[in-house]
GROMACS .gro file of C-alpha atoms in nm:
model
  483
    1MET     CA    1   9.428   6.034  11.311
    2THR     CA    2   9.359   6.040  10.935
    3ASN     CA    3   9.286   6.358  10.742
    4ASP     CA    4   8.923   6.246  10.708
    5GLN     CA    5   8.891   6.198  11.086
    6LYS     CA    6   9.048   6.538  11.155
    7LEU     CA    7   8.804   6.709  10.920
    8ARG     CA    8   8.507   6.538  11.083
    9VAL     CA    9   8.619   6.653  11.427
   10GLN     CA   10   8.659   7.008  11.296
   11VAL     CA   11   8.307   7.004  11.150
   12THR     CA   12   8.158   6.889  11.482
   13GLU     CA   13   8.349   7.159  11.667
   14GLU     CA   14   8.230   7.425  11.422
   15ILE     CA   15   7.865   7.325  11.465
   16ASP     CA   16   7.894   7.331  11.844
   17LYS     CA   17   8.080   7.662  11.842
   18HIS     CA   18   7.819   7.854  11.641
   19LYS     CA   19   7.495   7.671  11.727
   20GLY     CA   20   7.378   7.942  11.966
   21ILE     CA   21   7.446   8.221  11.715
   22VAL     CA   22   7.270   8.040  11.429
   23GLU     CA   23   6.956   7.974  11.633
   24LYS     CA   24   6.917   8.343  11.725
   25ASP     CA   25   6.861   8.449  11.364
   26PRO     CA   26   6.499   8.575  11.320
   27HIS     CA   27   6.524   8.477  10.952
   28ARG     CA   28   6.602   8.114  11.032
   29LEU     CA   29   6.342   7.909  10.844
   30HIS     CA   30   6.072   7.696  11.006
   31TYR     CA   31   6.029   7.406  10.762
   32HIS     CA   32   6.305   7.427  10.498
   33LEU     CA   33   6.633   7.237  10.498
   34MET     CA   34   6.925   7.457  10.604
   35PRO     CA   35   7.288   7.398  10.703
   36PRO     CA   36   7.353   7.375  11.078
   37VAL     CA   37   7.630   7.629  11.017
   38GLY     CA   38   7.812   7.767  10.713
   39LEU     CA   39   7.703   7.760  10.348
   40LEU     CA   40   7.470   7.516  10.173
   41ASN     CA   41   7.437   7.486   9.797
   42ASP     CA   42   7.352   7.211   9.541
   43PRO     CA   43   7.136   6.912   9.641
   44ASN     CA   44   7.331   6.589   9.584
   45GLY     CA   45   7.260   6.216   9.589
   46PHE     CA   46   6.883   6.252   9.630
   47ILE     CA   47   6.743   5.901   9.664
   48GLN     CA   48   6.495   5.687   9.856
   49TRP     CA   49   6.691   5.388   9.983
   50ARG     CA   50   6.557   5.114  10.212
   51GLY     CA   51   6.248   5.324  10.283
   52THR     CA   52   6.441   5.636  10.382
   53TYR     CA   53   6.487   5.951  10.177
   54HIS     CA   54   6.849   6.065  10.165
   55LEU     CA   55   6.936   6.418  10.058
   56PHE     CA   56   7.303   6.506  10.051
   57TYR     CA   57   7.414   6.860   9.981
   58GLN     CA   58   7.716   7.074   9.902
   59TRP     CA   59   7.839   7.215  10.233
   60MET     CA   60   8.108   7.456  10.346
   61PRO     CA   61   8.082   7.429  10.727
   62PHE     CA   62   8.369   7.665  10.813
   63LYS     CA   63   8.248   7.987  10.649
   64THR     CA   64   7.956   8.141  10.463
   65ASP     CA   65   8.145   8.132  10.136
   66HIS     CA   66   8.253   7.872   9.885
   67GLY     CA   67   8.562   7.656   9.916
   68ALA     CA   68   8.660   7.291   9.957
   69LYS     CA   69   8.310   7.144   9.980
   70PHE     CA   70   8.189   6.857  10.196
   71TRP     CA   71   7.877   6.646  10.141
   72GLY     CA   72   7.627   6.724  10.417
   73HIS     CA   73   7.354   6.468  10.475
   74TYR     CA   74   6.985   6.475  10.571
   75THR     CA   75   6.750   6.175  10.606
   76SER     CA   76   6.372   6.150  10.635
   77LYS     CA   77   6.095   5.891  10.636
   78ASP     CA   78   5.826   6.134  10.519
   79LEU     CA   79   5.984   6.431  10.334
   80VAL     CA   80   5.873   6.658  10.622
   81ASN     CA   81   6.070   6.562  10.932
   82TRP     CA   82   6.442   6.551  10.859
   83GLN     CA   83   6.740   6.437  11.061
   84HIS     CA   84   7.082   6.591  11.005
   85GLU     CA   85   7.338   6.311  10.987
   86GLU     CA   86   7.714   6.295  11.021
   87VAL     CA   87   7.897   6.451  10.726
   88ALA     CA   88   7.903   6.198  10.441
   89LEU     CA   89   8.209   6.298  10.235
   90THR     CA   90   8.509   6.509  10.332
   91PRO     CA   91   8.770   6.650  10.088
   92ALA     CA   92   9.041   6.434  10.240
   93GLU     CA   93   9.200   6.250   9.942
   94TRP     CA   94   9.430   6.371   9.664
   95PHE     CA   95   9.157   6.342   9.399
   96GLU     CA   96   8.917   6.572   9.590
   97LYS     CA   97   9.144   6.790   9.801
   98ASN     CA   98   8.974   7.111   9.687
   99GLY     CA   99   8.621   6.984   9.721
  100CYS     CA  100   8.381   6.693   9.694
  101TYR     CA  101   8.165   6.852   9.428
  102SER     CA  102   7.811   6.764   9.322
  103GLY     CA  103   7.687   6.422   9.215
  104SER     CA  104   7.417   6.160   9.253
  105ALA     CA  105   7.324   5.831   9.419
  106ILE     CA  106   7.203   5.493   9.298
  107GLU     CA  107   7.134   5.155   9.461
  108HIS     CA  108   7.327   4.851   9.340
  109GLU     CA  109   7.334   4.501   9.490
  110GLY     CA  110   7.198   4.629   9.820
  111LYS     CA  111   7.457   4.904   9.856
  112LEU     CA  112   7.433   5.278   9.813
  113TYR     CA  113   7.666   5.416   9.545
  114LEU     CA  114   7.758   5.785   9.542
  115PHE     CA  115   7.910   5.941   9.230
  116TYR     CA  116   8.062   6.285   9.268
  117THR     CA  117   8.324   6.519   9.122
  118GLY     CA  118   8.660   6.549   9.293
  119ASN     CA  119   8.790   6.903   9.249
  120VAL     CA  120   9.166   6.962   9.248
  121LYS     CA  121   9.372   7.275   9.195
  122ASN     CA  122   9.738   7.195   9.149
  123GLU     CA  123  10.037   7.400   9.263
  124HIS     CA  124  10.011   7.620   8.952
  125GLY     CA  125   9.643   7.694   9.011
  126LYS     CA  126   9.533   7.470   8.723
  127ARG     CA  127   9.204   7.288   8.779
  128GLU     CA  128   9.167   6.910   8.756
  129SER     CA  129   8.840   6.720   8.791
  130TYR     CA  130   8.771   6.354   8.860
  131GLN     CA  131   8.442   6.163   8.860
  132CYS     CA  132   8.463   5.953   9.176
  133LEU     CA  133   8.279   5.670   9.351
  134ALA     CA  134   8.199   5.603   9.717
  135THR     CA  135   7.987   5.314   9.848
  136SER     CA  136   7.801   5.234  10.168
  137HIS     CA  137   7.634   4.932  10.329
  138ASP     CA  138   7.439   5.137  10.584
  139GLY     CA  139   7.381   5.478  10.424
  140SER     CA  140   7.593   5.650  10.688
  141HIS     CA  141   7.954   5.543  10.639
  142PHE     CA  142   8.111   5.562  10.295
  143LYS     CA  143   8.415   5.390  10.144
  144LYS     CA  144   8.587   5.591   9.873
  145HIS     CA  145   8.704   5.411   9.558
  146GLY     CA  146   8.855   5.709   9.378
  147PRO     CA  147   8.813   5.820   9.015
  148VAL     CA  148   8.615   5.603   8.772
  149THR     CA  149   8.649   5.814   8.456
  150THR     CA  150   8.910   6.027   8.286
  151LEU     CA  151   8.862   6.363   8.118
  152PRO     CA  152   8.789   6.304   7.747
  153ASP     CA  153   8.959   6.501   7.471
  154GLY     CA  154   8.800   6.827   7.367
  155PHE     CA  155   8.684   6.944   7.710
  156THR     CA  156   8.819   7.173   7.980
  157ALA     CA  157   8.847   7.067   8.345
  158HIS     CA  158   8.507   7.230   8.404
  159PHE     CA  159   8.368   6.879   8.387
  160ARG     CA  160   8.144   6.783   8.680
  161ASP     CA  161   7.818   6.681   8.850
  162PRO     CA  162   7.767   6.316   8.739
  163LYS     CA  163   7.407   6.191   8.745
  164VAL     CA  164   7.374   5.811   8.717
  165TRP     CA  165   7.072   5.594   8.637
  166GLN     CA  166   6.990   5.243   8.520
  167GLN     CA  167   6.804   5.177   8.196
  168GLY     CA  168   6.753   4.816   8.096
  169ASP     CA  169   7.065   4.618   8.182
  170ARG     CA  170   7.301   4.915   8.150
  171TYR     CA  171   7.394   5.217   8.355
  172PHE     CA  172   7.428   5.567   8.217
  173MET     CA  173   7.601   5.880   8.344
  174VAL     CA  174   7.550   6.236   8.224
  175ILE     CA  175   7.809   6.500   8.317
  176GLY     CA  176   7.802   6.879   8.285
  177ALA     CA  177   8.087   7.008   8.073
  178GLN     CA  178   8.260   7.288   7.887
  179THR     CA  179   8.420   7.230   7.547
  180GLU     CA  180   8.766   7.362   7.463
  181THR     CA  181   8.585   7.621   7.251
  182LEU     CA  182   8.424   7.738   7.580
  183LYS     CA  183   8.072   7.618   7.501
  184GLY     CA  184   7.839   7.450   7.749
  185ALA     CA  185   7.769   7.080   7.689
  186ILE     CA  186   7.642   6.759   7.846
  187VAL     CA  187   7.823   6.430   7.783
  188LEU     CA  188   7.718   6.068   7.817
  189PHE     CA  189   7.900   5.763   7.955
  190GLN     CA  190   7.773   5.408   8.002
  191SER     CA  191   7.870   5.106   8.214
  192ASP     CA  192   7.770   4.746   8.278
  193ASP     CA  193   7.883   4.739   8.641
  194LEU     CA  194   7.909   5.102   8.770
  195ILE     CA  195   8.288   5.061   8.785
  196ASP     CA  196   8.412   5.055   8.426
  197TRP     CA  197   8.271   5.357   8.240
  198LYS     CA  198   8.297   5.409   7.864
  199TRP     CA  199   8.257   5.733   7.668
  200VAL     CA  200   7.946   5.736   7.445
  201ARG     CA  201   7.901   6.084   7.300
  202MET     CA  202   7.826   6.448   7.360
  203LEU     CA  203   7.455   6.447   7.437
  204THR     CA  204   7.379   6.812   7.363
  205GLY     CA  205   7.539   7.155   7.348
  206GLY     CA  206   7.882   7.243   7.217
  207ASP     CA  207   7.920   7.396   6.871
  208SER     CA  208   7.625   7.234   6.693
  209GLY     CA  209   7.269   7.117   6.742
  210ALA     CA  210   6.968   7.268   6.919
  211LEU     CA  211   7.175   7.404   7.211
  212ALA     CA  212   7.483   7.518   7.021
  213ASP     CA  213   7.643   7.832   7.168
  214PHE     CA  214   7.391   7.820   7.455
  215GLY     CA  215   7.613   7.958   7.729
  216TYR     CA  216   7.968   7.868   7.831
  217MET     CA  217   7.901   7.589   8.086
  218PHE     CA  218   7.624   7.338   8.164
  219GLU     CA  219   7.599   7.220   8.527
  220CYS     CA  220   7.400   6.958   8.717
  221PRO     CA  221   7.245   6.752   8.432
  222ASP     CA  222   6.965   6.506   8.509
  223LEU     CA  223   6.807   6.291   8.235
  224PHE     CA  224   6.493   6.092   8.318
  225HIS     CA  225   6.181   5.937   8.166
  226LEU     CA  226   5.846   6.085   8.267
  227ASP     CA  227   5.510   5.976   8.124
  228GLY     CA  228   5.644   5.878   7.783
  229LYS     CA  229   5.887   6.170   7.747
  230ASP     CA  230   6.259   6.200   7.817
  231VAL     CA  231   6.335   6.515   8.015
  232LEU     CA  232   6.679   6.669   8.051
  233VAL     CA  233   6.715   6.911   8.343
  234PHE     CA  234   7.033   7.119   8.365
  235SER     CA  235   7.171   7.458   8.466
  236PRO     CA  236   7.334   7.661   8.188
  237GLN     CA  237   7.569   7.949   8.262
  238GLY     CA  238   7.631   8.247   8.037
  239LEU     CA  239   7.284   8.321   7.896
  240LYS     CA  240   7.189   8.680   7.823
  241PRO     CA  241   6.850   8.820   7.930
  242ASP     CA  242   6.584   8.764   7.666
  243GLY     CA  243   6.255   8.945   7.728
  244MET     CA  244   6.123   8.807   8.058
  245LYS     CA  245   6.368   8.516   8.054
  246TYR     CA  246   6.719   8.462   8.194
  247HIS     CA  247   6.740   8.752   8.439
  248ASN     CA  248   6.930   8.567   8.712
  249VAL     CA  249   7.307   8.533   8.691
  250TYR     CA  250   7.265   8.165   8.593
  251GLN     CA  251   6.958   7.963   8.497
  252ALA     CA  252   6.798   7.623   8.559
  253GLY     CA  253   6.558   7.455   8.318
  254TYR     CA  254   6.480   7.161   8.094
  255THR     CA  255   6.428   7.022   7.748
  256VAL     CA  256   6.181   6.749   7.647
  257GLY     CA  257   6.260   6.489   7.384
  258VAL     CA  258   6.346   6.127   7.308
  259PHE     CA  259   6.655   5.945   7.435
  260ASP     CA  260   6.774   5.633   7.251
  261PRO     CA  261   6.982   5.419   7.491
  262THR     CA  262   7.122   5.208   7.209
  263THR     CA  263   7.286   5.501   7.031
  264GLY     CA  264   7.301   5.761   7.306
  265MET     CA  265   7.118   6.010   7.084
  266TYR     CA  266   6.886   6.264   7.246
  267GLU     CA  267   6.655   6.462   7.018
  268HIS     CA  268   6.485   6.743   7.207
  269ASP     CA  269   6.299   7.072   7.189
  270GLU     CA  270   6.406   7.415   7.317
  271PHE     CA  271   6.515   7.505   7.670
  272THR     CA  272   6.250   7.620   7.921
  273GLU     CA  273   6.318   7.771   8.262
  274LEU     CA  274   6.191   7.561   8.552
  275ASP     CA  275   6.138   7.848   8.792
  276ARG     CA  276   6.063   8.214   8.718
  277GLY     CA  277   6.179   8.355   9.051
  278PHE     CA  278   6.502   8.496   9.191
  279ASP     CA  279   6.644   8.194   9.375
  280PHE     CA  280   6.644   7.851   9.211
  281TYR     CA  281   6.942   7.649   9.083
  282ALA     CA  282   7.097   7.304   9.046
  283PRO     CA  283   6.776   7.096   9.074
  284GLN     CA  284   6.807   6.721   9.117
  285THR     CA  285   6.539   6.453   9.094
  286THR     CA  286   6.474   6.096   9.200
  287VAL     CA  287   6.193   5.839   9.179
  288ASP     CA  288   6.044   5.709   9.504
  289ASP     CA  289   5.857   5.387   9.583
  290GLN     CA  290   5.527   5.553   9.484
  291GLY     CA  291   5.660   5.610   9.134
  292ARG     CA  292   5.677   5.987   9.178
  293ARG     CA  293   5.947   6.197   9.016
  294LEU     CA  294   6.057   6.424   9.303
  295LEU     CA  295   6.274   6.735   9.289
  296PHE     CA  296   6.482   6.943   9.527
  297ALA     CA  297   6.672   7.256   9.425
  298TRP     CA  298   6.905   7.504   9.588
  299MET     CA  299   6.716   7.820   9.681
  300SER     CA  300   6.981   8.055   9.550
  301VAL     CA  301   7.199   8.114   9.245
  302PRO     CA  302   7.583   8.114   9.236
  303ASP     CA  303   7.755   8.452   9.223
  304GLN     CA  304   7.429   8.640   9.281
  305ASP     CA  305   7.511   8.880   9.566
  306GLU     CA  306   7.555   8.585   9.803
  307GLN     CA  307   7.755   8.778  10.060
  308MET     CA  308   7.478   9.035  10.106
  309HIS     CA  309   7.231   8.801  10.277
  310PRO     CA  310   7.166   8.913  10.637
  311THR     CA  311   7.192   8.554  10.765
  312ILE     CA  312   7.570   8.575  10.726
  313THR     CA  313   7.580   8.772  11.050
  314TYR     CA  314   7.444   8.457  11.215
  315LYS     CA  315   7.702   8.224  11.055
  316TRP     CA  316   7.481   8.046  10.800
  317LEU     CA  317   7.369   8.091  10.440
  318HIS     CA  318   7.113   7.940  10.198
  319THR     CA  319   6.842   7.677  10.203
  320MET     CA  320   6.676   7.411   9.988
  321THR     CA  321   6.341   7.446   9.817
  322LEU     CA  322   6.054   7.234   9.937
  323PRO     CA  323   6.034   6.889   9.776
  324ARG     CA  324   5.820   6.898   9.462
  325GLU     CA  325   5.659   6.635   9.243
  326LEU     CA  326   5.713   6.674   8.870
  327GLN     CA  327   5.429   6.609   8.628
  328ILE     CA  328   5.420   6.659   8.254
  329ASN     CA  329   5.139   6.800   8.041
  330GLY     CA  330   5.225   6.785   7.673
  331ASP     CA  331   5.583   6.908   7.669
  332LYS     CA  332   5.550   7.127   7.977
  333LEU     CA  333   5.669   7.035   8.325
  334TYR     CA  334   5.443   7.115   8.619
  335GLN     CA  335   5.577   7.131   8.976
  336VAL     CA  336   5.350   7.046   9.267
  337PRO     CA  337   5.442   7.052   9.638
  338VAL     CA  338   5.453   6.693   9.763
  339LYS     CA  339   5.135   6.582   9.938
  340GLU     CA  340   5.326   6.504  10.260
  341LEU     CA  341   5.364   6.878  10.321
  342GLU     CA  342   5.000   6.882  10.427
  343ASP     CA  343   5.126   6.726  10.752
  344LEU     CA  344   5.280   7.064  10.835
  345ARG     CA  345   4.935   7.219  10.869
  346LYS     CA  346   4.827   7.313  11.221
  347GLY     CA  347   4.453   7.250  11.248
  348ASP     CA  348   4.186   7.331  10.992
  349ALA     CA  349   4.212   7.596  10.724
  350VAL     CA  350   4.088   7.948  10.782
  351VAL     CA  351   3.851   8.003  10.488
  352GLU     CA  352   3.718   8.336  10.366
  353GLU     CA  353   3.575   8.494  10.054
  354VAL     CA  354   3.741   8.815   9.940
  355LEU     CA  355   3.562   9.072   9.723
  356LEU     CA  356   3.759   9.367   9.589
  357ALA     CA  357   3.634   9.656   9.380
  358ASN     CA  358   3.909   9.901   9.292
  359THR     CA  359   4.026   9.884   9.653
  360ILE     CA  360   4.319   9.789   9.875
  361LYS     CA  361   4.214   9.561  10.159
  362GLN     CA  362   4.427   9.448  10.451
  363ALA     CA  363   4.354   9.099  10.572
  364GLU     CA  364   4.154   9.100  10.893
  365ARG     CA  365   4.384   8.848  11.057
  366ALA     CA  366   4.763   8.852  11.077
  367TYR     CA  367   4.895   8.578  10.852
  368GLY     CA  368   5.202   8.498  11.056
  369GLN     CA  369   5.551   8.417  10.934
  370ALA     CA  370   5.513   8.053  10.827
  371PHE     CA  371   5.197   7.962  10.642
  372GLU     CA  372   5.042   7.800  10.337
  373LEU     CA  373   4.792   8.002  10.136
  374LEU     CA  374   4.559   7.882   9.862
  375ILE     CA  375   4.375   8.135   9.646
  376GLU     CA  376   4.121   7.978   9.414
  377LYS     CA  377   3.801   8.043   9.219
  378MET     CA  378   3.960   8.362   9.094
  379GLU     CA  379   3.725   8.597   8.907
  380LEU     CA  380   3.907   8.884   8.738
  381ASP     CA  381   3.757   8.994   8.407
  382GLU     CA  382   3.965   9.308   8.364
  383GLY     CA  383   4.238   9.515   8.523
  384TRP     CA  384   4.487   9.383   8.774
  385PHE     CA  385   4.502   9.194   9.103
  386GLU     CA  386   4.777   9.226   9.364
  387MET     CA  387   4.879   9.090   9.701
  388THR     CA  388   5.156   9.214   9.929
  389ILE     CA  389   5.315   8.988  10.191
  390ARG     CA  390   5.477   9.138  10.500
  391HIS     CA  391   5.545   9.461  10.308
  392ALA     CA  392   5.838   9.284  10.140
  393VAL     CA  393   5.698   9.072   9.853
  394ARG     CA  394   5.431   9.177   9.602
  395ILE     CA  395   5.251   8.957   9.348
  396VAL     CA  396   5.069   9.131   9.061
  397TYR     CA  397   4.865   8.981   8.777
  398SER     CA  398   4.753   9.196   8.485
  399SER     CA  399   4.463   9.040   8.297
  400GLU     CA  400   4.515   9.282   8.008
  401GLN     CA  401   4.889   9.232   7.966
  402ARG     CA  402   4.854   8.866   8.070
  403VAL     CA  403   5.165   8.893   8.282
  404LEU     CA  404   5.234   8.779   8.637
  405THR     CA  405   5.500   8.969   8.832
  406LEU     CA  406   5.680   8.888   9.155
  407GLU     CA  407   5.844   9.189   9.319
  408ARG     CA  408   6.067   9.198   9.624
  409LYS     CA  409   6.271   9.452   9.813
  410SER     CA  410   6.632   9.379   9.731
  411TYR     CA  411   6.838   9.262  10.028
  412VAL     CA  412   7.138   9.433   9.865
  413ASP     CA  413   7.018   9.794   9.833
  414GLY     CA  414   6.645   9.800   9.918
  415VAL     CA  415   6.545   9.876   9.558
  416ILE     CA  416   6.236   9.698   9.425
  417GLU     CA  417   6.327   9.428   9.174
  418LYS     CA  418   6.103   9.194   8.975
  419ARG     CA  419   6.072   8.868   8.785
  420GLN     CA  420   5.789   8.800   8.538
  421CYS     CA  421   5.627   8.545   8.311
  422GLU     CA  422   5.348   8.545   8.057
  423LEU     CA  423   5.026   8.391   8.186
  424ASP     CA  424   4.709   8.362   7.977
  425HIS     CA  425   4.485   8.345   8.282
  426LEU     CA  426   4.502   8.321   8.659
  427SER     CA  427   4.284   8.054   8.819
  428ASN     CA  428   4.471   7.972   9.141
  429LEU     CA  429   4.777   8.053   9.349
  430ARG     CA  430   4.935   7.833   9.614
  431LEU     CA  431   5.196   7.995   9.835
  432PHE     CA  432   5.434   7.850  10.091
  433VAL     CA  433   5.572   8.139  10.294
  434ASP     CA  434   5.845   8.080  10.550
  435THR     CA  435   6.019   8.342  10.765
  436SER     CA  436   6.247   8.448  10.478
  437SER     CA  437   6.132   8.259  10.169
  438ILE     CA  438   5.838   8.224   9.934
  439GLU     CA  439   5.750   7.948   9.687
  440LEU     CA  440   5.462   8.045   9.460
  441PHE     CA  441   5.283   7.777   9.254
  442ILE     CA  442   5.053   7.919   8.986
  443ASN     CA  443   4.766   7.742   8.809
  444ASP     CA  444   4.831   7.402   8.968
  445GLY     CA  445   5.207   7.431   8.922
  446ALA     CA  446   5.221   7.539   8.557
  447GLU     CA  447   5.452   7.822   8.666
  448VAL     CA  448   5.659   7.858   8.984
  449PHE     CA  449   5.840   8.152   9.143
  450THR     CA  450   6.093   8.094   9.423
  451ALA     CA  451   6.261   8.371   9.622
  452ARG     CA  452   6.432   8.466   9.946
  453PHE     CA  453   6.321   8.789  10.112
  454TYR     CA  454   6.392   8.955  10.446
  455PRO     CA  455   6.096   9.141  10.600
  456SER     CA  456   6.078   9.296  10.943
  457PRO     CA  457   6.050   9.007  11.191
  458ASN     CA  458   5.743   9.170  11.351
  459ASP     CA  459   5.550   9.224  11.025
  460ASP     CA  460   5.276   8.962  10.971
  461GLN     CA  461   5.044   9.152  10.738
  462MET     CA  462   4.884   9.054  10.408
  463VAL     CA  463   4.725   9.311  10.178
  464PHE     CA  464   4.504   9.247   9.872
  465GLY     CA  465   4.414   9.494   9.601
  466SER     CA  466   4.259   9.525   9.255
  467SER     CA  467   4.183   9.788   8.993
  468SER     CA  468   3.836   9.649   8.922
  469THR     CA  469   3.595   9.392   9.057
  470CYS     CA  470   3.778   9.080   9.173
  471ARG     CA  471   3.645   8.787   9.375
  472PHE     CA  472   3.825   8.481   9.511
  473TRP     CA  473   3.836   8.237   9.801
  474VAL     CA  474   4.128   8.213  10.043
  475LYS     CA  475   4.232   7.910  10.247
  476ARG     CA  476   4.512   7.961  10.498
  477TRP     CA  477   4.697   7.716  10.718
  478GLU     CA  478   4.952   7.801  10.983
  479LEU     CA  479   5.245   7.562  10.940
  480ASP     CA  480   5.434   7.380  11.213
  481LYS     CA  481   5.795   7.458  11.288
  482VAL     CA  482   6.019   7.161  11.208
  483PHE     CA  483   6.365   7.322  11.236
   0.00000   0.00000   0.00000
């Protein structure tokens, strides 16, 4: 039996061993992608291929901690109902023995090509990294071809997360990197055949340019064209808090500019965070057959009190965000839940008008643990508006300060913590609440807050409040359980 075969057997045994424990967790989500056991992190290889959406993901099946990662694999026809497939990649070869790290997928000549980083730590503890290729005829079984690039001069072995795309008759690859001066950077390679890759240039970061000295490492780059603009999404590490920005351990965001494929130059504006909440990292996008630019992200952040989540008791950790469609307005990205999520709705919406006048009002009906909520036609001329969900998450908008705040009770020590953004006005809120997560889309997706939270399993209450007269309409849908 090969090392790959042994690892696959061990994964199957681990799932079977802990399935009963995992399913007993009251915080297990109803409609978000989760690992069957162990730890999930970055989305990988997100693609629609032969009419099926494939989402691979970083997976440590043997513990709720990081280590030699596998590529887990989900498939779906509709972005709502997902099937967990056999593990796609195992860390079985010399060039990946300490983990099949993040990467991307592309179709070529009818086959599915996966590009990923092979992580190696040698006998002296020194890191090595290799950008590797695996291919498949059926989307289930993958043949490994080994490394396709070498580490260029001037960079440390923190060199990973290849994202590949085709533009014209050439293929391009961006890779997250760290320079030898310990500055975050993104580099660019190109190829005519997806096999022979040539160095082009450092795309951004390093010691000069608009993102000079912008953290010590850039992860998970993704460069794409959207409505006439070239958008670079990536996850910088090492930023210091700046006002309301950069309060998580690491960040995820984007720049907007112009990419010239003939020279490899990318002129762009400043970095903007994609999500204002507590738990959002390593986003990856793809284009589907409807022409939509779709995004998944990991609903967590590395090194951010990961071992304090209560789900660890039940042998699993972390989840994906919901799939989102990206749209651009000027130089600002909007994120909108994909339309297919409406299929989760059970029956018609419960619709009600809410009038507040310096009061706190508990909703007449219990809202449940998995629901979608739309608040629209908001009238708030002065003062503040608030809503509290299951006594664990609070949303506050101050019309005078023009600030929206998301508060939660910390799962580490119970202390209230917050994330904020400036907001000129509040016209609508769209919330997707699951048993232990919230995704909040503000003003048609102009701002988004994503967070995990852990309320009492028996608490289904929603409370509204305001400091002055406030009127709005509420639509609520109970959502089906998929997982």
